[in-house]
Amino acid sequence: MKDENYLKAHNARSLWHPMTAPSDSLKNPPAIITGGQGVRITDIDGHEVVDGVGGLWNVNLGYSCQPVKDAITQQMERLPYYSTFRGTSNDCVIELAEELRKFFEPDGLVRAFFTSGGSDSVETALRLSRQYHKIRGDHGRVKFLSLKKGYHGTHMGGASVNGNANFRTMYEPLLPGCHHIPAPYTYRNPFNEADPAKLAHLCLQALEDEIAFQGAATIAAFIMEPILGAGGVIPPHESFMPGVEAICRKNGILLIADEVITAFGRTGAWTGSRLWGVKPDFTCTAKAITNGYFPFGATMISERVAEVFESDDSGKAAIGHGYTYSGHPVGAAAALACLAETQKLNVKDNAAARGTELHQGLLKLQAKHELIGDVRGGHGLMSAIELVADRDTKKPVDKAIPGKVQATAYRAGAMVRVSGNNIIMSPPLVLTSQDVQVIVAALDAGFNAL
């Protein structure tokens, strides 16, 4: 490996980073992470911190999950790659599909279509939902509905159903026929409604109104995260997702659950859909499916959707979609080992317990620091604090403030993530109580330093 001076000097010389301006990487060199152990990461200067971001919502089992590492190594020796396109398969991917079927059975999902990651999984669900309707003869069902503030990746389809202008404006025009309704975001919403149950009802009314306006017979699917993640950790009222499901069923619209973040225990339940008692038609997964150790994902498919595809003899059900790395044997081996370890450790229960501790710690910080306008979380290990210059007007803080808090928190022992006016935490699900306190104390130091 090149020495540290070389790496620091050359980081932005030949490399463009995702989700930031190239000029920003030149002006503000990033932390260069060179090691990871347990729930901690170490940078090039030897500074070790608790990873409050969990890689990027995906390192649920931490950086020392040896069974997954061993599975990757062994599969690389045995069969490093082969395609799963028509005519070939591999043993690992067949076994993984069976294990995922068992895992997602309570969600009513019985088939797996493998992808390279979360954006791929969303794209797959969007495309297959249109195809489902065409097989049935409903050729007019081509539109998609989604939530403002929702995040569904960065492919053209995913960006089109995204509800955040940051991922849309510079790439427009996007896919036509994508329409958005207000998110059940109690802190900021067009109804000025702070009661979660009332807001959920208003958003559901908005959904029904939009369906009536567009025409139910033109809509293929509604896509949503069970808990909105990148949009600022926005948990809906418990009535919201079941309400969405009921409206979709009434109108013949497919429900896509984007669980790229929420599947595999992050919410304190095994899936976000299960948390709310919903059975979607598609579920998009990735991230924690391999603990972040290998790029891999899956779109899970319900019985009723599968039956339409599998019973068709007209040729319309031939899937003209897939990726070179769909069902990659090394990714499948990693996912098998990761799923086994995830269930063995029963990480959902620890996520629920530690998530409650983290949420309570953040509420204490809110009582102490006026800049914290809102604290969101309480469902597993996904939390956010929203910073405001004035609590009464909810005016956002200066853009530099969240970054200053993050930088000081990092020096004080915890990595957290900045997203607009939000500071987001999504640590590994194997976090301890002591680790939670490190994150809270580091954030406290960040606010005290302003």
Coordinates of C-alpha atoms in Angstrom, one line a residue:
M1 CA 0.0 0.0 0.0
K2 CA 1.2 3.5 -0.7
D3 CA 2.3 5.6 2.2
E4 CA -0.2 7.9 4.0
N5 CA 1.2 11.2 2.5
Y6 CA 0.7 9.8 -1.0
L7 CA -2.9 8.7 -0.2
K8 CA -3.9 12.0 1.3
A9 CA -2.4 14.0 -1.5
H10 CA -3.9 11.9 -4.3
N11 CA -7.4 11.1 -2.9
A12 CA -9.3 13.6 -5.1
R13 CA -6.7 13.8 -7.9
S14 CA -8.1 10.8 -9.9
L15 CA -11.2 9.9 -7.8
W16 CA -14.7 11.3 -7.8
H17 CA -16.6 10.4 -4.7
P18 CA -20.4 9.6 -4.7
M19 CA -22.8 12.1 -3.2
T20 CA -20.6 15.1 -3.1
A21 CA -19.1 17.7 -5.4
P22 CA -15.7 16.9 -6.8
S23 CA -14.5 20.4 -5.6
D24 CA -15.6 19.5 -2.1
S25 CA -13.3 16.5 -2.0
L26 CA -10.4 18.7 -3.1
K27 CA -11.1 21.3 -0.4
N28 CA -12.1 19.0 2.4
P29 CA -10.1 15.7 2.3
P30 CA -12.1 12.8 3.7
A31 CA -11.2 10.5 6.5
I32 CA -9.3 7.6 4.9
I33 CA -10.4 4.4 6.6
T34 CA -7.8 1.7 6.6
G35 CA -9.1 -0.8 9.2
G36 CA -12.2 -2.2 10.9
Q37 CA -12.6 -4.4 14.0
G38 CA -15.9 -5.2 15.7
V39 CA -18.0 -2.0 15.5
R40 CA -15.0 0.3 15.2
I41 CA -13.1 1.7 12.3
T42 CA -9.5 3.1 12.2
D43 CA -8.3 5.8 9.8
I44 CA -4.9 6.3 8.2
D45 CA -3.7 8.4 11.2
G46 CA -4.5 5.5 13.6
H47 CA -7.6 7.2 15.0
E48 CA -10.2 4.7 16.1
V49 CA -13.9 5.4 16.4
V50 CA -17.2 3.6 16.9
D51 CA -18.9 3.4 13.5
G52 CA -22.2 5.1 14.1
V53 CA -23.0 4.8 10.4
G54 CA -22.5 1.0 10.0
G55 CA -20.6 1.5 6.8
L56 CA -23.6 2.8 5.0
W57 CA -26.5 1.2 6.8
N58 CA -25.1 -2.2 5.8
V59 CA -22.5 -3.6 8.2
N60 CA -25.0 -5.0 10.6
L61 CA -22.7 -7.6 12.0
G62 CA -19.6 -5.4 12.3
Y63 CA -16.2 -5.7 10.7
S64 CA -15.1 -9.0 12.3
C65 CA -17.8 -11.5 11.1
Q66 CA -15.4 -14.4 10.3
P67 CA -18.1 -16.8 8.9
V68 CA -18.9 -14.4 6.1
K69 CA -15.2 -13.7 5.3
D70 CA -14.5 -17.5 5.3
A71 CA -17.4 -18.1 3.0
I72 CA -16.1 -15.5 0.5
T73 CA -12.6 -16.9 0.6
Q74 CA -13.7 -20.5 0.2
Q75 CA -16.1 -19.7 -2.7
M76 CA -13.4 -17.7 -4.5
E77 CA -11.3 -20.8 -4.5
R78 CA -14.1 -23.1 -5.6
L79 CA -16.0 -21.1 -8.2
P80 CA -15.3 -17.3 -8.3
Y81 CA -17.9 -16.6 -10.9
Y82 CA -20.5 -18.0 -13.3
S83 CA -23.6 -16.5 -14.9
T84 CA -27.2 -17.4 -13.9
F85 CA -28.6 -16.3 -17.2
R86 CA -30.8 -18.9 -19.1
G87 CA -29.2 -22.3 -19.1
T88 CA -26.8 -22.1 -16.1
S89 CA -27.0 -21.8 -12.4
N90 CA -24.8 -22.5 -9.3
D91 CA -25.3 -24.4 -6.1
C92 CA -24.9 -21.4 -3.8
V93 CA -27.6 -19.3 -5.4
I94 CA -30.1 -22.2 -5.4
E95 CA -29.5 -22.8 -1.7
L96 CA -29.7 -19.1 -0.9
A97 CA -33.0 -18.7 -2.7
E98 CA -34.4 -21.5 -0.5
E99 CA -33.1 -19.9 2.7
L100 CA -34.5 -16.4 1.7
R101 CA -37.8 -18.0 0.9
K102 CA -37.9 -19.4 4.5
F103 CA -36.8 -16.0 6.0
F104 CA -39.3 -13.9 4.0
E105 CA -42.2 -16.4 4.3
P106 CA -44.0 -14.4 7.0
D107 CA -44.0 -11.5 4.5
G108 CA -45.6 -13.7 1.9
L109 CA -42.6 -13.6 -0.4
V110 CA -41.6 -16.8 -2.2
R111 CA -39.2 -16.1 -5.1
A112 CA -35.9 -14.3 -5.4
F113 CA -34.4 -12.4 -8.3
F114 CA -30.8 -11.6 -7.6
T115 CA -29.1 -8.3 -8.2
S116 CA -25.8 -6.4 -7.6
G117 CA -27.2 -4.0 -5.0
G118 CA -30.1 -1.9 -3.8
S119 CA -30.6 0.4 -6.8
D120 CA -30.6 -2.8 -9.0
S121 CA -33.2 -4.4 -6.7
V122 CA -35.5 -1.3 -7.0
E123 CA -35.1 -1.2 -10.8
T124 CA -36.0 -4.9 -10.9
A125 CA -39.2 -4.4 -8.9
L126 CA -40.3 -1.4 -11.0
R127 CA -39.7 -3.3 -14.2
L128 CA -41.3 -6.5 -13.1
S129 CA -44.4 -4.7 -11.8
R130 CA -45.0 -3.2 -15.2
Q131 CA -44.5 -6.6 -16.8
Y132 CA -46.9 -8.2 -14.3
H133 CA -49.7 -5.9 -15.5
K134 CA -48.9 -6.4 -19.1
I135 CA -49.1 -10.2 -18.7
R136 CA -52.5 -9.7 -17.2
G137 CA -53.6 -7.5 -20.1
D138 CA -53.6 -4.3 -18.1
H139 CA -51.3 -2.4 -20.6
G140 CA -52.2 1.0 -19.2
R141 CA -50.8 0.4 -15.8
V142 CA -47.4 2.0 -16.2
K143 CA -47.2 4.8 -13.6
F144 CA -45.6 4.7 -10.2
L145 CA -46.5 6.4 -6.9
S146 CA -44.1 7.1 -4.0
L147 CA -43.5 9.3 -1.1
K148 CA -41.8 12.7 -0.9
K149 CA -38.6 12.3 1.1
G150 CA -38.4 8.7 0.1
Y151 CA -35.1 7.3 -1.3
H152 CA -34.9 4.5 -3.8
G153 CA -31.4 4.5 -5.2
T154 CA -29.8 6.3 -8.1
H155 CA -30.7 4.4 -11.3
M156 CA -33.0 6.3 -13.6
G157 CA -36.1 4.5 -12.4
G158 CA -35.1 4.8 -8.7
A159 CA -34.2 8.5 -9.1
S160 CA -37.6 9.0 -10.8
V161 CA -39.5 7.6 -7.8
N162 CA -37.2 9.3 -5.3
G163 CA -38.8 12.0 -3.3
N164 CA -35.7 14.2 -2.7
A165 CA -34.8 17.0 -5.2
N166 CA -31.1 16.4 -4.5
F167 CA -31.2 13.2 -6.5
R168 CA -33.5 14.5 -9.2
T169 CA -33.1 18.1 -10.3
M170 CA -29.7 17.8 -12.1
Y171 CA -30.7 14.6 -13.9
E172 CA -34.1 15.7 -15.2
P173 CA -36.1 14.9 -17.3
L174 CA -36.6 11.6 -15.5
L175 CA -39.0 8.7 -16.1
P176 CA -42.5 10.0 -16.9
G177 CA -45.4 8.9 -14.9
C178 CA -43.9 9.1 -11.5
H179 CA -46.0 10.9 -8.9
H180 CA -45.4 11.7 -5.2
I181 CA -47.6 12.2 -2.1
P182 CA -46.6 13.8 1.2
A183 CA -44.6 11.7 3.6
P184 CA -45.9 11.1 7.1
Y185 CA -43.2 13.4 8.4
T186 CA -44.6 15.0 11.6
Y187 CA -41.9 17.7 11.9
R188 CA -42.4 19.2 8.5
N189 CA -45.5 18.5 6.3
P190 CA -47.9 20.6 4.2
F191 CA -50.8 19.9 6.6
N192 CA -49.0 21.4 9.6
E193 CA -50.1 18.4 11.5
A194 CA -47.8 17.1 14.3
D195 CA -50.1 14.2 15.5
P196 CA -48.7 11.0 13.9
A197 CA -52.0 9.2 13.6
K198 CA -53.8 12.3 12.1
L199 CA -51.0 12.9 9.7
A200 CA -51.0 9.3 8.6
H201 CA -54.7 9.6 7.8
L202 CA -54.1 12.8 5.9
C203 CA -51.4 11.3 3.8
L204 CA -53.5 8.3 3.0
Q205 CA -56.3 10.6 1.9
A206 CA -53.7 12.3 -0.3
L207 CA -52.8 8.9 -1.8
E208 CA -56.4 8.1 -2.6
D209 CA -56.9 11.5 -4.1
E210 CA -53.8 11.1 -6.3
I211 CA -55.0 7.6 -7.4
A212 CA -58.4 9.1 -8.4
F213 CA -56.7 11.9 -10.2
Q214 CA -54.3 9.7 -12.2
G215 CA -56.8 6.9 -12.6
A216 CA -56.2 3.6 -10.9
A217 CA -56.1 1.8 -14.2
T218 CA -52.9 3.7 -15.1
I219 CA -50.9 2.9 -12.0
A220 CA -48.5 -0.1 -11.8
A221 CA -47.1 0.2 -8.3
F222 CA -46.6 2.2 -5.1
I223 CA -43.1 2.0 -3.7
M224 CA -42.2 3.0 -0.1
E225 CA -39.7 2.4 2.7
P226 CA -41.3 1.0 5.8
I227 CA -39.2 3.6 7.7
L228 CA -37.8 6.3 5.5
G229 CA -34.0 6.2 5.8
A230 CA -31.8 8.6 3.7
G231 CA -34.7 11.1 3.8
G232 CA -34.0 11.7 7.5
V233 CA -35.2 8.5 9.4
I234 CA -38.9 9.2 9.3
P235 CA -40.9 6.4 11.0
P236 CA -44.6 6.6 10.0
H237 CA -47.5 5.9 12.4
E238 CA -48.3 2.2 12.7
S239 CA -51.5 2.7 10.7
F240 CA -49.8 4.2 7.7
M241 CA -48.2 1.3 5.8
P242 CA -51.2 -1.0 6.4
G243 CA -53.4 1.8 5.1
V244 CA -51.2 2.0 2.0
E245 CA -51.5 -1.7 1.5
A246 CA -55.3 -1.6 1.8
I247 CA -55.6 1.2 -0.7
C248 CA -53.3 -0.6 -3.2
R249 CA -55.3 -3.8 -2.9
K250 CA -58.5 -2.0 -3.5
N251 CA -57.2 -0.3 -6.6
G252 CA -55.2 -3.2 -8.1
I253 CA -51.9 -1.5 -7.5
L254 CA -48.8 -3.5 -6.6
L255 CA -47.0 -2.6 -3.3
I256 CA -43.2 -2.5 -3.4
A257 CA -41.5 -2.4 0.0
D258 CA -38.0 -0.9 -0.4
E259 CA -36.2 -2.7 2.4
V260 CA -32.7 -2.2 1.2
I261 CA -32.1 -0.6 4.7
T262 CA -34.8 -2.1 6.9
A263 CA -34.5 -5.8 6.1
F264 CA -32.6 -8.3 8.3
G265 CA -33.2 -6.7 11.7
R266 CA -32.4 -3.0 11.4
T267 CA -35.8 -1.9 12.7
G268 CA -36.0 -4.3 15.7
A269 CA -38.1 -6.7 13.6
W270 CA -36.7 -9.0 10.9
T271 CA -38.2 -6.8 8.2
G272 CA -39.9 -3.4 8.2
S273 CA -43.0 -4.9 6.5
R274 CA -43.3 -7.4 9.4
L275 CA -42.9 -4.5 11.8
W276 CA -46.1 -3.0 10.4
G277 CA -47.9 -6.2 9.6
V278 CA -47.8 -5.8 5.9
K279 CA -47.4 -8.3 3.0
P280 CA -46.0 -6.5 0.0
D281 CA -45.9 -7.8 -3.6
F282 CA -42.2 -7.1 -4.0
T283 CA -39.4 -6.4 -1.4
C284 CA -36.1 -4.9 -2.4
T285 CA -33.1 -5.9 -0.4
A286 CA -29.3 -5.5 -0.4
K287 CA -26.9 -3.9 2.0
A288 CA -27.0 -6.2 5.1
I289 CA -27.7 -9.3 3.0
T290 CA -23.9 -9.8 2.9
N291 CA -23.0 -7.4 5.8
G292 CA -21.5 -5.1 3.2
Y293 CA -18.7 -7.5 2.4
F294 CA -19.8 -8.2 -1.2
P295 CA -22.0 -6.2 -3.5
F296 CA -25.2 -8.2 -3.7
G297 CA -28.9 -7.8 -3.5
A298 CA -32.3 -9.5 -4.1
T299 CA -35.8 -8.6 -5.1
M300 CA -38.2 -10.9 -3.3
I301 CA -41.5 -11.7 -5.1
S302 CA -44.9 -12.6 -3.6
E303 CA -46.9 -15.7 -4.4
R304 CA -49.6 -13.9 -6.3
V305 CA -47.1 -12.1 -8.6
A306 CA -45.1 -15.3 -9.1
E307 CA -48.2 -17.2 -10.1
V308 CA -49.0 -14.7 -12.9
F309 CA -45.5 -15.1 -14.3
E310 CA -45.2 -18.8 -13.9
S311 CA -48.7 -19.7 -15.3
D312 CA -48.2 -17.7 -18.5
D313 CA -47.6 -19.5 -21.8
S314 CA -47.9 -16.6 -24.2
G315 CA -44.2 -15.5 -24.0
K316 CA -45.1 -12.3 -22.2
A317 CA -43.6 -13.6 -19.0
A318 CA -40.1 -14.0 -20.4
I319 CA -38.0 -11.7 -18.2
G320 CA -35.9 -9.4 -20.4
H321 CA -34.0 -8.1 -17.4
G322 CA -30.9 -9.1 -15.4
Y323 CA -27.4 -8.3 -14.5
T324 CA -24.0 -9.8 -15.2
Y325 CA -23.6 -10.4 -11.5
S326 CA -27.1 -11.6 -10.8
G327 CA -26.7 -14.6 -8.5
H328 CA -22.9 -14.2 -8.3
P329 CA -21.7 -17.4 -6.5
V330 CA -19.4 -15.5 -4.2
G331 CA -22.1 -13.1 -3.2
A332 CA -24.5 -15.9 -2.7
A333 CA -22.0 -17.7 -0.5
A334 CA -21.5 -14.5 1.5
A335 CA -25.3 -14.0 1.9
L336 CA -25.8 -17.6 3.1
A337 CA -23.2 -17.2 5.8
C338 CA -24.5 -13.8 6.7
L339 CA -28.1 -14.9 7.0
A340 CA -27.1 -17.8 9.2
E341 CA -25.1 -15.5 11.5
T342 CA -27.8 -12.8 11.5
Q343 CA -30.3 -15.4 12.8
K344 CA -27.9 -17.1 15.1
L345 CA -27.1 -13.8 16.9
N346 CA -30.8 -12.8 16.8
V347 CA -29.6 -9.2 16.0
K348 CA -33.2 -7.8 15.8
D349 CA -33.6 -8.0 19.6
N350 CA -30.3 -6.2 20.2
A351 CA -31.2 -3.6 17.6
A352 CA -34.5 -3.0 19.4
A353 CA -32.8 -2.7 22.8
R354 CA -29.8 -0.6 21.7
G355 CA -32.1 1.5 19.5
T356 CA -34.2 2.5 22.5
E357 CA -31.1 3.5 24.4
L358 CA -29.8 5.5 21.5
H359 CA -33.1 7.2 21.0
Q360 CA -33.3 8.1 24.7
G361 CA -29.8 9.5 24.7
L362 CA -30.6 11.7 21.7
L363 CA -33.7 13.0 23.4
K364 CA -31.5 14.0 26.4
L365 CA -29.2 15.9 24.0
Q366 CA -32.3 17.7 22.5
A367 CA -33.2 18.9 26.0
K368 CA -29.7 20.2 26.4
H369 CA -28.9 21.7 22.9
E370 CA -31.3 24.3 21.3
L371 CA -30.0 23.5 17.9
I372 CA -31.7 20.1 17.9
G373 CA -35.2 20.7 16.7
D374 CA -36.3 17.1 16.2
V375 CA -35.2 13.6 17.2
R376 CA -36.5 10.7 15.2
G377 CA -36.0 7.0 15.8
G378 CA -37.1 4.5 18.4
H379 CA -37.6 1.6 16.0
G380 CA -34.3 -0.3 16.1
L381 CA -30.9 1.2 15.2
M382 CA -31.9 4.0 12.8
S383 CA -32.0 7.4 14.3
A384 CA -31.7 11.1 13.2
I385 CA -31.5 14.5 14.8
E386 CA -32.6 17.5 12.8
L387 CA -30.8 20.8 13.4
V388 CA -32.5 24.2 13.3
A389 CA -31.4 27.7 14.0
D390 CA -34.7 28.5 15.7
R391 CA -37.1 25.9 17.2
D392 CA -40.2 28.1 16.8
T393 CA -39.8 28.8 13.1
K394 CA -37.9 25.5 12.4
K395 CA -35.5 27.5 10.2
P396 CA -32.6 25.2 9.2
V397 CA -29.1 25.9 10.6
D398 CA -26.3 27.2 8.4
K399 CA -25.1 24.5 6.1
A400 CA -21.7 24.4 7.7
I401 CA -23.1 23.5 11.2
P402 CA -23.9 19.8 10.8
G403 CA -20.5 19.2 9.3
K404 CA -18.8 20.9 12.3
V405 CA -20.8 18.7 14.7
Q406 CA -19.8 15.6 12.7
A407 CA -16.1 16.6 12.6
T408 CA -15.9 17.1 16.3
A409 CA -17.9 14.0 17.1
Y410 CA -15.4 12.0 14.9
R411 CA -12.5 13.4 16.9
A412 CA -14.4 12.5 20.1
G413 CA -14.8 8.9 19.1
A414 CA -17.8 8.3 16.8
M415 CA -18.5 8.4 13.1
V416 CA -21.9 9.9 12.3
R417 CA -23.4 10.9 8.9
V418 CA -24.6 14.3 7.7
S419 CA -27.5 14.5 5.3
G420 CA -28.6 18.1 4.8
N421 CA -29.8 19.4 8.2
N422 CA -29.9 15.9 9.6
I423 CA -27.3 13.9 11.5
I424 CA -28.1 10.2 10.9
M425 CA -27.0 7.1 12.9
S426 CA -27.3 3.6 11.7
P427 CA -24.7 1.6 13.6
P428 CA -24.0 -2.1 13.5
L429 CA -26.7 -4.2 15.1
V430 CA -24.1 -5.9 17.4
L431 CA -23.6 -2.6 19.2
T432 CA -23.2 -2.7 23.0
S433 CA -24.7 -0.2 25.5
Q434 CA -21.2 1.2 26.0
D435 CA -20.9 1.8 22.3
V436 CA -24.2 3.7 22.4
Q437 CA -22.9 5.9 25.1
V438 CA -19.8 6.7 23.1
I439 CA -21.9 7.9 20.2
V440 CA -24.1 10.0 22.4
A441 CA -21.1 11.5 24.2
A442 CA -19.3 12.3 20.9
L443 CA -22.4 14.1 19.6
D444 CA -22.6 16.0 22.9
A445 CA -19.0 17.1 22.4
G446 CA -19.8 18.1 18.8
F447 CA -22.6 20.4 20.0
N448 CA -20.6 21.8 22.9
A449 CA -17.8 22.8 20.5
L450 CA -20.1 25.1 18.4

